[in-house]
Tab-separated table of C-alpha atoms and ligand atoms in Angstrom:
chain	number	residue	atom	x	y	z
A	131	MET	CA	0.188	0.000	0.086
A	132	THR	CA	1.277	3.185	-1.028
A	133	GLN	CA	1.472	6.293	1.860
A	134	GLU	CA	-0.875	8.124	-0.486
A	135	GLU	CA	-2.986	5.661	-0.280
A	136	PHE	CA	-3.079	4.826	3.400
A	137	ILE	CA	-3.636	8.802	4.292
A	138	ARG	CA	-6.835	8.135	1.632
A	139	ARG	CA	-7.972	5.316	3.810
A	140	TYR	CA	-7.181	5.580	6.973
A	141	LEU	CA	-6.876	9.204	8.042
A	142	VAL	CA	-9.529	10.411	10.227
A	143	ASP	CA	-11.126	14.159	11.777
A	144	ARG	CA	-11.210	13.052	15.272
A	145	HIS	CA	-12.614	16.741	16.389
A	146	ASN	CA	-16.019	16.115	18.496
A	147	THR	CA	-15.465	12.318	19.052
A	148	ASP	CA	-14.616	13.244	22.811
A	149	CYS	CA	-11.096	12.217	22.118
A	150	ASN	CA	-8.356	13.431	24.385
A	151	LYS	CA	-6.141	14.509	21.602
A	152	TRP	CA	-8.499	17.327	20.157
A	153	ASP	CA	-11.394	17.960	22.358
A	154	ALA	CA	-11.935	18.742	25.799
A	155	GLU	CA	-8.810	17.577	27.759
A	156	MET	CA	-7.439	19.624	24.949
A	157	GLU	CA	-8.859	22.340	25.994
A	158	GLU	CA	-8.379	22.120	29.570
A	159	LYS	CA	-4.628	21.237	29.088
A	160	PHE	CA	-4.066	24.167	26.545
A	161	GLY	CA	-6.243	26.508	27.103
A	162	THR	CA	-8.086	26.283	23.700
A	163	ARG	CA	-8.913	23.607	20.722
A	164	ASP	CA	-7.958	26.237	18.195
A	165	LEU	CA	-4.341	24.047	17.914
A	166	ILE	CA	-2.897	21.652	15.824
A	167	SER	CA	-2.784	19.073	18.327
A	168	MET	CA	0.597	16.679	18.690
A	169	TRP	CA	0.517	15.683	21.984
A	170	ILE	CA	-0.976	12.532	23.567
A	171	ALA	CA	0.223	9.524	21.800
A	172	ASP	CA	-2.693	8.148	19.668
A	173	MET	CA	-3.240	8.760	15.719
A	174	GLU	CA	-5.655	10.404	13.386
A	175	PHE	CA	-5.567	7.027	11.328
A	176	ARG	CA	-8.294	4.212	11.839
A	177	THR	CA	-7.253	0.533	12.624
A	178	PRO	CA	-6.908	-1.964	10.431
A	179	GLU	CA	-10.368	-3.020	8.602
A	180	ALA	CA	-9.747	-6.859	10.268
A	181	VAL	CA	-9.660	-4.886	13.910
A	182	VAL	CA	-12.938	-3.164	12.925
A	183	ASP	CA	-14.397	-5.944	11.366
A	184	ALA	CA	-13.647	-8.294	14.509
A	185	LEU	CA	-14.861	-5.818	16.676
A	186	THR	CA	-18.148	-5.427	15.060
A	187	GLU	CA	-18.680	-9.584	14.904
A	188	ARG	CA	-18.184	-9.129	18.852
A	189	VAL	CA	-20.359	-6.388	19.173
A	190	LYS	CA	-23.152	-7.812	17.351
A	191	HIS	CA	-23.037	-11.299	18.970
A	192	GLY	CA	-24.725	-8.695	22.141
A	193	VAL	CA	-23.408	-10.366	24.989
A	194	TYR	CA	-20.446	-8.698	26.909
A	195	GLY	CA	-19.902	-11.152	29.954
A	196	TYR	CA	-17.403	-12.384	31.934
A	197	SER	CA	-15.296	-14.307	29.305
A	198	ASP	CA	-11.890	-16.038	28.874
A	199	VAL	CA	-9.199	-15.334	26.637
A	200	PRO	CA	-9.965	-17.098	23.384
A	201	GLU	CA	-7.101	-20.229	22.520
A	202	ALA	CA	-6.483	-18.022	19.580
A	203	TYR	CA	-5.086	-15.360	21.503
A	204	TYR	CA	-1.840	-17.302	22.806
A	205	PRO	CA	-0.534	-18.301	19.309
A	206	ALA	CA	-1.507	-14.882	17.428
A	207	LEU	CA	0.194	-12.571	20.035
A	208	SER	CA	3.440	-15.659	19.972
A	209	ASN	CA	3.573	-16.026	16.061
A	210	TRP	CA	3.603	-11.734	16.098
A	211	MET	CA	6.376	-11.749	18.582
A	212	GLU	CA	8.041	-14.912	16.887
A	213	SER	CA	7.843	-13.519	13.176
A	214	ARG	CA	8.700	-10.030	14.110
A	215	TYR	CA	11.520	-10.666	16.711
A	216	GLY	CA	12.501	-13.986	16.947
A	217	LEU	CA	10.833	-14.208	20.543
A	218	PRO	CA	7.920	-17.022	20.589
A	219	VAL	CA	5.841	-16.332	23.645
A	220	ALA	CA	4.795	-19.309	25.671
A	221	LYS	CA	1.381	-18.884	26.931
A	222	GLU	CA	1.958	-19.811	30.715
A	223	SER	CA	4.066	-17.159	30.749
A	224	VAL	CA	1.233	-14.586	29.742
A	225	ARG	CA	-0.725	-12.513	31.819
A	226	PHE	CA	-3.180	-9.460	31.301
A	227	CYS	CA	-3.747	-5.539	32.397
A	228	THR	CA	-6.006	-2.875	31.448
A	229	GLY	CA	-2.907	-0.602	29.954
A	230	CYS	CA	1.011	-0.532	30.751
A	231	VAL	CA	1.067	2.100	32.740
A	232	THR	CA	-1.376	0.314	35.246
A	233	ALA	CA	0.552	-2.924	34.767
A	234	ILE	CA	4.062	-0.841	35.710
A	235	ALA	CA	2.090	0.417	38.874
A	236	TRP	CA	1.358	-3.511	39.534
A	237	MET	CA	4.855	-4.319	38.760
A	238	ILE	CA	6.129	-1.933	41.544
A	239	GLN	CA	3.605	-2.703	44.026
A	240	ALA	CA	4.079	-6.798	43.462
A	241	PHE	CA	7.640	-6.436	43.457
A	242	THR	CA	9.001	-3.830	45.670
A	243	GLN	CA	8.126	-2.186	48.926
A	244	PRO	CA	6.776	1.239	49.811
A	245	GLY	CA	10.517	3.353	50.357
A	246	ASP	CA	12.392	0.937	47.992
A	247	SER	CA	13.814	3.238	44.995
A	248	CYS	CA	12.980	2.670	41.604
A	249	MET	CA	15.245	4.048	38.863
A	250	ILE	CA	14.129	5.465	35.323
A	251	LEU	CA	16.376	6.811	32.314
A	252	THR	CA	15.093	10.197	31.699
A	253	PRO	CA	13.887	12.164	29.530
A	254	VAL	CA	11.064	9.268	29.738
A	255	TYR	CA	7.342	9.090	29.436
A	256	TYR	CA	6.157	11.285	32.239
A	257	PRO	CA	3.836	8.327	34.347
A	258	PHE	CA	6.947	6.510	34.635
A	259	HIS	CA	7.393	9.809	36.933
A	260	ASN	CA	4.445	9.762	38.482
A	261	VAL	CA	3.469	5.803	38.930
A	262	VAL	CA	6.630	5.144	40.913
A	263	THR	CA	6.255	8.667	43.433
A	264	TYR	CA	2.469	7.800	43.146
A	265	ASN	CA	3.076	4.256	44.928
A	266	ASP	CA	5.542	5.713	47.563
A	267	ARG	CA	8.611	4.384	46.277
A	268	LYS	CA	11.588	6.882	46.019
A	269	LEU	CA	12.179	7.933	42.704
A	270	VAL	CA	15.957	7.721	41.016
A	271	ALA	CA	16.081	9.155	37.595
A	272	VAL	CA	19.383	9.337	35.850
A	273	ASP	CA	20.011	11.301	32.610
A	274	LEU	CA	20.492	9.389	29.718
A	275	HIS	CA	23.910	10.872	27.857
A	276	CYS	CA	22.602	13.646	25.034
A	277	ASP	CA	25.073	14.485	23.037
A	278	GLU	CA	25.675	17.763	20.442
A	279	ASN	CA	23.366	16.288	18.034
A	280	ASP	CA	20.762	15.294	20.564
A	281	CYS	CA	21.512	12.038	20.040
A	282	PHE	CA	21.154	10.178	23.930
A	283	THR	CA	22.937	6.694	24.539
A	284	MET	CA	23.159	5.425	28.544
A	285	ASP	CA	25.600	6.531	30.978
A	286	TYR	CA	26.382	3.155	32.355
A	287	ASP	CA	28.547	4.474	34.836
A	288	ALA	CA	25.595	7.034	36.399
A	289	ILE	CA	23.661	4.238	36.026
A	290	GLU	CA	25.502	2.061	38.501
A	291	THR	CA	26.565	4.656	41.039
A	292	ALA	CA	23.115	5.567	41.310
A	293	MET	CA	21.771	2.114	41.675
A	294	ILE	CA	24.588	1.709	44.452
A	295	LYS	CA	24.381	4.612	46.287
A	296	ASN	CA	20.069	4.506	46.208
A	297	ARG	CA	20.068	0.871	46.812
A	298	VAL	CA	17.856	0.357	43.689
A	299	ARG	CA	15.372	-2.650	43.633
A	300	LEU	CA	13.367	-1.915	39.776
A	301	LEU	CA	14.291	-0.411	36.849
A	302	LEU	CA	11.764	0.836	34.966
A	303	GLN	CA	13.371	0.626	30.814
A	304	CYS	CA	11.184	2.136	27.924
A	305	SER	CA	12.077	0.189	24.987
A	306	PRO	CA	12.046	1.565	22.247
A	307	HIS	CA	12.644	4.848	24.168
A	308	ASN	CA	9.590	7.508	24.483
A	309	PRO	CA	10.801	10.471	23.956
A	310	ALA	CA	14.504	9.983	23.162
A	311	GLY	CA	13.594	8.027	19.907
A	312	ARG	CA	15.898	5.090	20.376
A	313	VAL	CA	15.390	1.706	19.679
A	314	TRP	CA	18.398	0.390	21.767
A	315	THR	CA	20.562	-2.321	20.622
A	316	GLU	CA	21.333	-5.883	21.833
A	317	GLU	CA	24.803	-4.249	23.338
A	318	GLU	CA	23.238	-1.814	24.852
A	319	LEU	CA	20.857	-3.395	26.305
A	320	ALA	CA	23.201	-6.160	27.674
A	321	ARG	CA	25.175	-4.087	29.175
A	322	LEU	CA	22.670	-2.338	31.054
A	323	PHE	CA	20.799	-5.681	32.548
A	324	GLU	CA	24.841	-7.066	33.532
A	325	ILE	CA	24.698	-3.674	35.527
A	326	CYS	CA	20.740	-4.842	37.041
A	327	ARG	CA	22.197	-8.462	37.408
A	328	ARG	CA	25.352	-6.921	39.551
A	329	HIS	CA	22.925	-5.102	42.013
A	330	ASN	CA	20.286	-7.579	41.630
A	331	VAL	CA	17.443	-5.153	40.450
A	332	LEU	CA	14.516	-6.169	38.612
A	333	ILE	CA	13.806	-4.799	35.216
A	334	VAL	CA	10.274	-3.790	34.089
A	335	SER	CA	10.447	-3.107	30.132
A	336	ASP	CA	7.941	-1.296	28.631
A	337	GLU	CA	8.047	-2.629	24.935
A	338	ILE	CA	4.445	-0.524	23.827
A	339	HIS	CA	6.233	0.936	21.189
A	340	GLN	CA	8.034	-2.382	20.071
A	341	ASP	CA	6.240	-2.555	16.617
A	342	LEU	CA	7.276	1.463	15.605
A	343	CYS	CA	10.573	1.062	14.416
A	344	LEU	CA	11.745	3.079	11.815
A	345	PHE	CA	14.557	3.780	9.472
A	346	GLY	CA	15.514	-0.019	9.251
A	347	HIS	CA	16.263	-0.053	12.849
A	348	THR	CA	15.456	-3.475	14.796
A	349	PHE	CA	13.655	-3.891	17.775
A	350	VAL	CA	15.356	-6.334	20.411
A	351	PRO	CA	12.600	-7.908	23.578
A	352	ALA	CA	14.225	-7.778	26.741
A	353	LEU	CA	13.493	-11.513	26.878
A	354	LYS	CA	16.042	-12.092	24.082
A	355	VAL	CA	19.262	-10.384	25.293
A	356	ALA	CA	22.074	-12.281	25.408
A	357	GLY	CA	19.976	-15.196	24.315
A	358	GLY	CA	17.446	-15.110	27.651
A	359	ARG	CA	20.189	-14.216	29.962
A	360	TYR	CA	18.913	-12.153	32.181
A	361	ASN	CA	14.928	-13.356	32.100
A	362	ASP	CA	15.189	-14.109	35.558
A	363	ARG	CA	14.878	-10.376	36.255
A	364	ILE	CA	12.725	-9.282	33.560
A	365	VAL	CA	9.291	-8.710	33.042
A	366	THR	CA	8.102	-7.528	30.122
A	367	LEU	CA	5.079	-5.031	29.430
A	368	ASN	CA	4.022	-4.676	25.680
A	369	SER	CA	0.181	-4.557	24.052
A	370	ALA	CA	-1.149	-3.629	20.949
A	371	SER	CA	-2.509	-0.281	21.517
A	372	LYS	CA	0.211	2.052	19.993
A	373	THR	CA	1.079	-0.557	17.004
A	374	PHE	CA	-2.909	-0.333	15.887
A	375	ASN	CA	-4.546	2.737	17.457
A	376	LEU	CA	-6.378	1.175	20.306
A	377	ALA	CA	-5.692	3.192	23.672
A	378	GLY	CA	-9.391	3.147	24.188
A	379	LEU	CA	-9.664	-0.639	24.500
A	380	LEU	CA	-7.394	-0.641	27.845
A	381	HIS	CA	-5.850	-3.980	27.184
A	382	SER	CA	-1.916	-5.047	27.584
A	383	HIS	CA	0.434	-8.095	28.206
A	384	ILE	CA	2.335	-8.977	30.619
A	385	ILE	CA	5.080	-11.017	29.924
A	386	ILE	CA	6.886	-13.268	32.885
A	387	PRO	CA	8.806	-16.596	31.607
A	388	ASP	CA	10.777	-17.010	35.065
A	389	GLU	CA	8.543	-18.981	37.459
A	390	LYS	CA	9.792	-17.504	40.524
A	391	LEU	CA	8.829	-14.080	39.414
A	392	ARG	CA	5.516	-15.042	37.823
A	393	ALA	CA	4.567	-17.090	41.175
A	394	ARG	CA	5.367	-13.876	43.214
A	395	TYR	CA	3.358	-11.860	40.547
A	396	ASP	CA	0.431	-14.356	40.718
A	397	LEU	CA	0.315	-14.157	44.812
A	398	PHE	CA	-0.033	-10.136	44.282
A	399	ALA	CA	-2.427	-10.507	41.596
A	400	ARG	CA	-4.840	-12.751	43.643
A	401	GLY	CA	-4.755	-10.208	46.337
A	402	MET	CA	-6.376	-8.103	43.656
A	403	ASN	CA	-9.191	-10.343	42.997
A	404	ARG	CA	-9.461	-9.718	39.812
A	405	ASN	CA	-8.984	-11.714	35.972
A	406	ALA	CA	-8.390	-8.321	34.387
A	407	ILE	CA	-9.226	-9.003	30.789
A	408	ASN	CA	-11.102	-6.450	28.259
A	409	LEU	CA	-13.183	-8.083	25.753
A	410	MET	CA	-13.101	-6.202	23.346
A	411	GLY	CA	-9.253	-5.265	23.743
A	412	GLN	CA	-7.992	-9.032	23.298
A	413	THR	CA	-10.498	-9.018	20.209
A	414	ALA	CA	-9.024	-6.285	18.725
A	415	THR	CA	-5.324	-7.623	19.649
A	416	ILE	CA	-6.061	-10.873	17.611
A	417	ALA	CA	-6.986	-9.482	14.520
A	418	GLY	CA	-4.240	-6.783	14.522
A	419	TYR	CA	-1.902	-9.299	15.111
A	420	THR	CA	-3.117	-11.752	12.703
A	421	LYS	CA	-4.184	-9.475	9.910
A	422	GLY	CA	-2.445	-6.208	10.277
A	423	GLY	CA	0.916	-6.487	9.202
A	424	GLU	CA	0.187	-4.639	5.839
A	425	TRP	CA	-1.492	-1.664	7.560
A	426	LEU	CA	1.525	-1.229	10.413
A	427	ASP	CA	4.144	-1.192	7.270
A	428	ALA	CA	2.232	1.248	5.466
A	429	LEU	CA	2.095	3.251	8.744
A	430	THR	CA	5.781	3.125	9.652
A	431	GLY	CA	6.217	4.740	6.229
A	432	VAL	CA	3.850	7.664	6.685
A	433	ILE	CA	5.482	8.403	10.225
A	434	GLU	CA	8.913	8.292	8.566
A	435	SER	CA	7.782	10.551	5.715
A	436	ASN	CA	6.395	13.127	8.654
A	437	TYR	CA	10.317	12.680	10.549
A	438	THR	CA	11.718	13.229	7.277
A	439	CYS	CA	9.914	16.098	6.254
A	440	LEU	CA	10.351	17.797	9.745
A	441	LYS	CA	13.853	17.284	10.110
A	442	ASN	CA	14.632	18.504	6.465
A	443	GLU	CA	12.489	21.737	6.665
A	444	LEU	CA	13.802	22.525	10.305
A	445	HIS	CA	17.308	21.969	8.440
A	446	GLU	CA	16.614	24.364	6.078
A	447	LYS	CA	14.599	27.024	7.263
A	448	ALA	CA	15.458	26.385	10.892
A	449	PRO	CA	19.156	25.041	11.474
A	450	ASP	CA	20.086	25.624	14.918
A	451	VAL	CA	16.475	23.446	16.027
A	452	LEU	CA	18.276	20.113	17.089
A	453	VAL	CA	15.920	17.411	16.109
A	454	THR	CA	16.583	14.120	18.150
A	455	PRO	CA	17.346	11.283	15.710
A	456	LEU	CA	14.080	9.409	15.381
A	457	GLU	CA	14.739	5.436	15.136
A	458	GLY	CA	11.653	4.260	16.933
A	459	THR	CA	8.110	5.579	17.990
A	460	TYR	CA	6.432	8.477	16.375
A	461	LEU	CA	7.049	11.381	18.581
A	462	ALA	CA	10.019	13.496	17.934
A	463	LEU	CA	11.962	15.301	20.235
A	464	ILE	CA	13.149	19.226	18.954
A	465	ASP	CA	15.392	21.028	20.887
A	466	LEU	CA	14.604	25.327	20.788
A	467	ARG	CA	17.095	25.937	23.258
A	468	ARG	CA	20.090	27.292	20.477
A	469	TYR	CA	17.251	30.344	19.883
A	470	MET	CA	15.357	30.947	23.291
A	471	PRO	CA	15.753	30.480	26.665
A	472	ALA	CA	14.544	27.448	27.544
A	473	GLU	CA	11.585	29.206	30.016
A	474	GLU	CA	10.314	30.636	26.835
A	475	VAL	CA	9.868	27.780	24.887
A	476	HIS	CA	6.408	27.125	26.417
A	477	ASP	CA	4.800	30.324	25.419
A	478	PHE	CA	6.209	30.608	22.139
A	479	ILE	CA	5.258	26.741	20.834
A	480	LEU	CA	1.701	27.268	22.341
A	481	LYS	CA	1.062	30.986	21.599
A	482	ASP	CA	3.130	32.209	18.731
A	483	CYS	CA	3.180	28.529	17.099
A	484	LYS	CA	-0.225	27.250	17.734
A	485	LEU	CA	0.962	23.592	18.758
A	486	ALA	CA	-0.537	21.831	21.418
A	487	VAL	CA	2.326	19.746	22.420
A	488	ASP	CA	4.335	17.614	25.545
A	489	TYR	CA	7.374	19.789	27.022
A	490	GLY	CA	10.534	18.349	27.674
A	491	GLU	CA	10.556	19.149	31.206
A	492	GLN	CA	7.260	17.021	31.733
A	493	PHE	CA	10.126	13.937	30.889
A	494	GLY	CA	12.907	14.891	32.992
A	495	GLU	CA	13.993	18.302	34.912
A	496	HIS	CA	17.010	18.796	32.635
A	497	PHE	CA	15.029	19.053	29.489
A	498	LYS	CA	13.075	22.237	29.423
A	499	GLY	CA	13.611	23.525	26.185
A	500	PHE	CA	12.435	20.054	24.242
A	501	VAL	CA	9.276	19.473	22.475
A	502	ARG	CA	8.044	16.396	21.620
A	503	LEU	CA	5.976	16.111	18.587
A	504	ASN	CA	3.303	13.686	17.862
A	505	LEU	CA	4.031	12.424	13.998
A	506	ALA	CA	1.459	9.533	13.553
A	507	THR	CA	-0.809	12.294	11.920
A	508	ASP	CA	-1.762	13.793	8.830
A	509	PRO	CA	1.225	14.891	6.674
A	510	THR	CA	-0.897	18.678	6.071
A	511	LEU	CA	-0.667	19.118	9.462
A	512	VAL	CA	2.786	18.249	10.076
A	513	LYS	CA	3.706	20.095	7.319
A	514	GLN	CA	1.712	23.337	8.778
A	515	ALA	CA	3.331	22.597	12.204
A	516	VAL	CA	6.785	22.778	10.597
A	517	TYR	CA	5.831	26.446	8.914
A	518	ASN	CA	4.391	27.710	12.240
A	519	ILE	CA	7.547	26.958	13.962
A	520	THR	CA	9.806	28.296	11.307
A	521	SER	CA	8.210	31.333	10.314
A	522	GLN	CA	7.514	32.268	14.065
A	523	LEU	CA	11.613	31.883	14.474
A	524	VAL	CA	12.375	33.884	11.837
A	525	ARG	CA	9.602	36.744	12.914
A	526	LYS	CA	10.875	36.843	16.212
A	527	GLY	CA	14.173	37.041	14.648
B	871	PLP	C1	6.339	4.053	26.935
B	871	PLP	C2	4.768	4.207	27.191
B	871	PLP	N1	4.545	3.394	27.960
B	871	PLP	C3	2.858	3.481	28.393
B	871	PLP	C4	2.172	3.907	27.773
B	871	PLP	C5	0.465	4.064	28.241
B	871	PLP	O1	-0.074	2.923	28.146
B	871	PLP	P1	-1.178	2.394	28.469
B	871	PLP	O2	-2.214	3.140	27.497
B	871	PLP	O3	-1.326	0.910	27.893
B	871	PLP	O4	-1.444	2.468	29.841
B	871	PLP	C6	2.767	4.851	26.474
B	871	PLP	C7	1.753	5.771	26.098
B	871	PLP	O5	2.399	7.141	25.580
B	871	PLP	C8	4.081	5.020	26.145
B	871	PLP	O6	4.836	6.026	25.785
């Protein structure tokens, strides 16, 4: 499918659909609806027909009572993971949740105690910060190293020093990394995990962006690193929700191959007395994983084009705006600090450029002056957003 065809078939105007991105929540957050919305991480694209059909079929049934996960679920998940990433997933290792952020909270509760330290690598998705502190754990944030081109790498020494100093119990890893844009290589992950092993740190790997790898970058699941060497300390969280635009269906996986970890998690889950499965979420997930491949390939092409447009236009018209390399996710990070003090970026983007975005300081205290732009949208909006930024920079002098 060409990009033009994808856009013609799947692009939707979401105004007045009660979506967070364009409707009441945007107005509440940004004070107006008269902005180009590029903040929250979902898309302007309809999910594949196969997903709509599967949901429609299930809706027509008319009964939505307590249900089991269909047997078809497990091969759908496993085949997707094996064919794309070489990681078959055994049925017994899979648990479910109503979303990856909720699952992070559960992992923190299941595997740590109040007051324990949990580490995040910043800049990172803001609920990673909150979910630690709201659960009364100590947040240990270590900045990724950011080179002169705003390319992010891990600072292993800083990570190990902070782990020792704070007696960290759990690392909340984001892979691919939102909003650093990195698809971590196996070498990088192995080095990180080895540090975790040395200091007996559990790794909770949020891989929700796994299917959104760009420009030939290959996603490596944490559970595949070094042939599974670290699997006795890894819990993976993922979902089809970013992949197929299903966030509102509240469904995600928890994958725990290690028996001891799984037993501990199951004990915790028993205490919650809830068999958390969203009927529509799992119906959509099966359909996406079995029939959504072609759609996904076309989608990633559109995201790559949108990123290339952003990068080239900024390079040409505002060369001192740094554009972080985007290896994965549809969330691009740009750095405006060479044009204005970091304190001015918020109002410049909102009031002058008329954009609704997420700001760097939401992702880490040292990243004020960065702006995150959601590129899973209409290319015309991306062009308009870039035009707004470049023309306002010229006007500002
Ligand atoms: C890294 C990461 N984890 C989790 C989420 C949200 O997941 P969920 O909607 O399943 O809670 C997002 C959404 O942007 C994300 O970027």
